[in-house]
C-alpha positions as a printed Julia matrix, in Angstrom:
81×3 Matrix{Float64}:
 -20.58   18.3    -8.11
 -20.18   14.52   -7.96
 -20.76   12.65  -11.18
 -22.13    9.09  -11.21
 -20.43    6.49  -13.42
 -22.01    3.31  -14.73
 -19.47    2.49  -17.45
 -15.67    2.55  -17.41
 -15.75    2.89  -13.64
 -12.14    1.79  -13.16
 -10.89    4.42  -15.6
 -12.95    7.11  -13.89
 -11.54    6.11  -10.5
  -7.97    6.09  -11.83
  -8.5     9.58  -13.22
  -9.78   10.81   -9.86
  -6.86    9.19   -8.02
  -4.31   10.61  -10.43
  -5.82   14.11  -10.15
  -5.97   14.11   -6.34
  -3.91   16.95   -4.89
  -4.04   16.41   -1.13
  -6.05   13.51    0.26
  -7.87   10.38   -0.88
 -10.41    8.49    1.2
 -11.75    5.13    0.05
 -14.64    3.35    1.75
 -15.81    0.13    0.1
 -16.82   -3.33    1.24
 -14.24   -5.19   -0.83
 -11.07   -3.83   -2.4
  -9.37   -6.29   -4.76
  -8.22   -4.29   -7.8
  -4.42   -4.25   -8.06
  -4.3    -1.37  -10.54
  -6.33    0.95   -8.29
  -4.32   -0.19   -5.26
  -1.03    0.56   -7.02
  -2.28    4.02   -8.0
  -3.09    4.73   -4.34
   0.36    3.54   -3.29
   1.91    5.91   -5.84
  -0.03    8.78   -4.29
   1.41    7.84   -0.89
   4.9     7.96   -2.4
   4.1    11.49   -3.6
   3.33   12.47   -0.01
  -0.45   12.52   -0.32
  -2.66   11.26    2.53
  -4.55    8.07    1.64
  -7.05    6.19    3.8
  -8.9     2.97    3.04
 -11.83    1.56    5.01
 -12.9    -2.0     4.13
 -14.67   -4.88    5.84
 -12.58   -7.46    7.67
 -13.41  -10.67    5.83
 -11.88  -13.48    3.78
 -12.08  -11.53    0.51
  -9.99   -8.61    1.77
  -7.67  -10.88    3.77
  -6.99  -13.58    1.19
  -3.41  -14.69    0.69
  -3.21  -13.57   -2.95
  -4.99  -10.27   -2.25
  -3.68   -6.75   -2.0
  -0.59   -6.1     0.1
  -2.1    -3.86    2.75
   1.06   -4.17    4.87
   2.96   -2.44    2.07
   0.26    0.25    1.9
   0.65    0.87    5.64
   4.45    0.92    5.37
   4.12    3.78    2.86
   2.1     5.75    5.42
  -1.39    4.74    4.37
  -4.22    4.49    6.88
  -6.15    1.21    6.81
  -9.38    0.73    8.73
 -11.37   -2.49    9.02
 -15.09   -2.3     9.66
C-alpha cells in the first residue's frame, strides 16, 4: 500500500530511499534537493539501481544545481523529458 504524505515529505522520502533494497525510480518535474540527491548517490555506491526522470529546463540545468554528471558516473540512469 502506498501512503500519501502532506507533512515532513522530505523525511518520508529519505526514509524510503534509505530502506530501498534493490531499485529506486524517481519521476518529478524538478529535482533540486541536495540532501535527497546525495541519498540517491549513496544508494548507487551500495550497488543499487537508481533512475531519475526530470524535465529538461533551466531549473534542472542551472549551474549551481545538482551534479547529474556525478550521478551518471556512479552508474545512475538520468532521463530528460
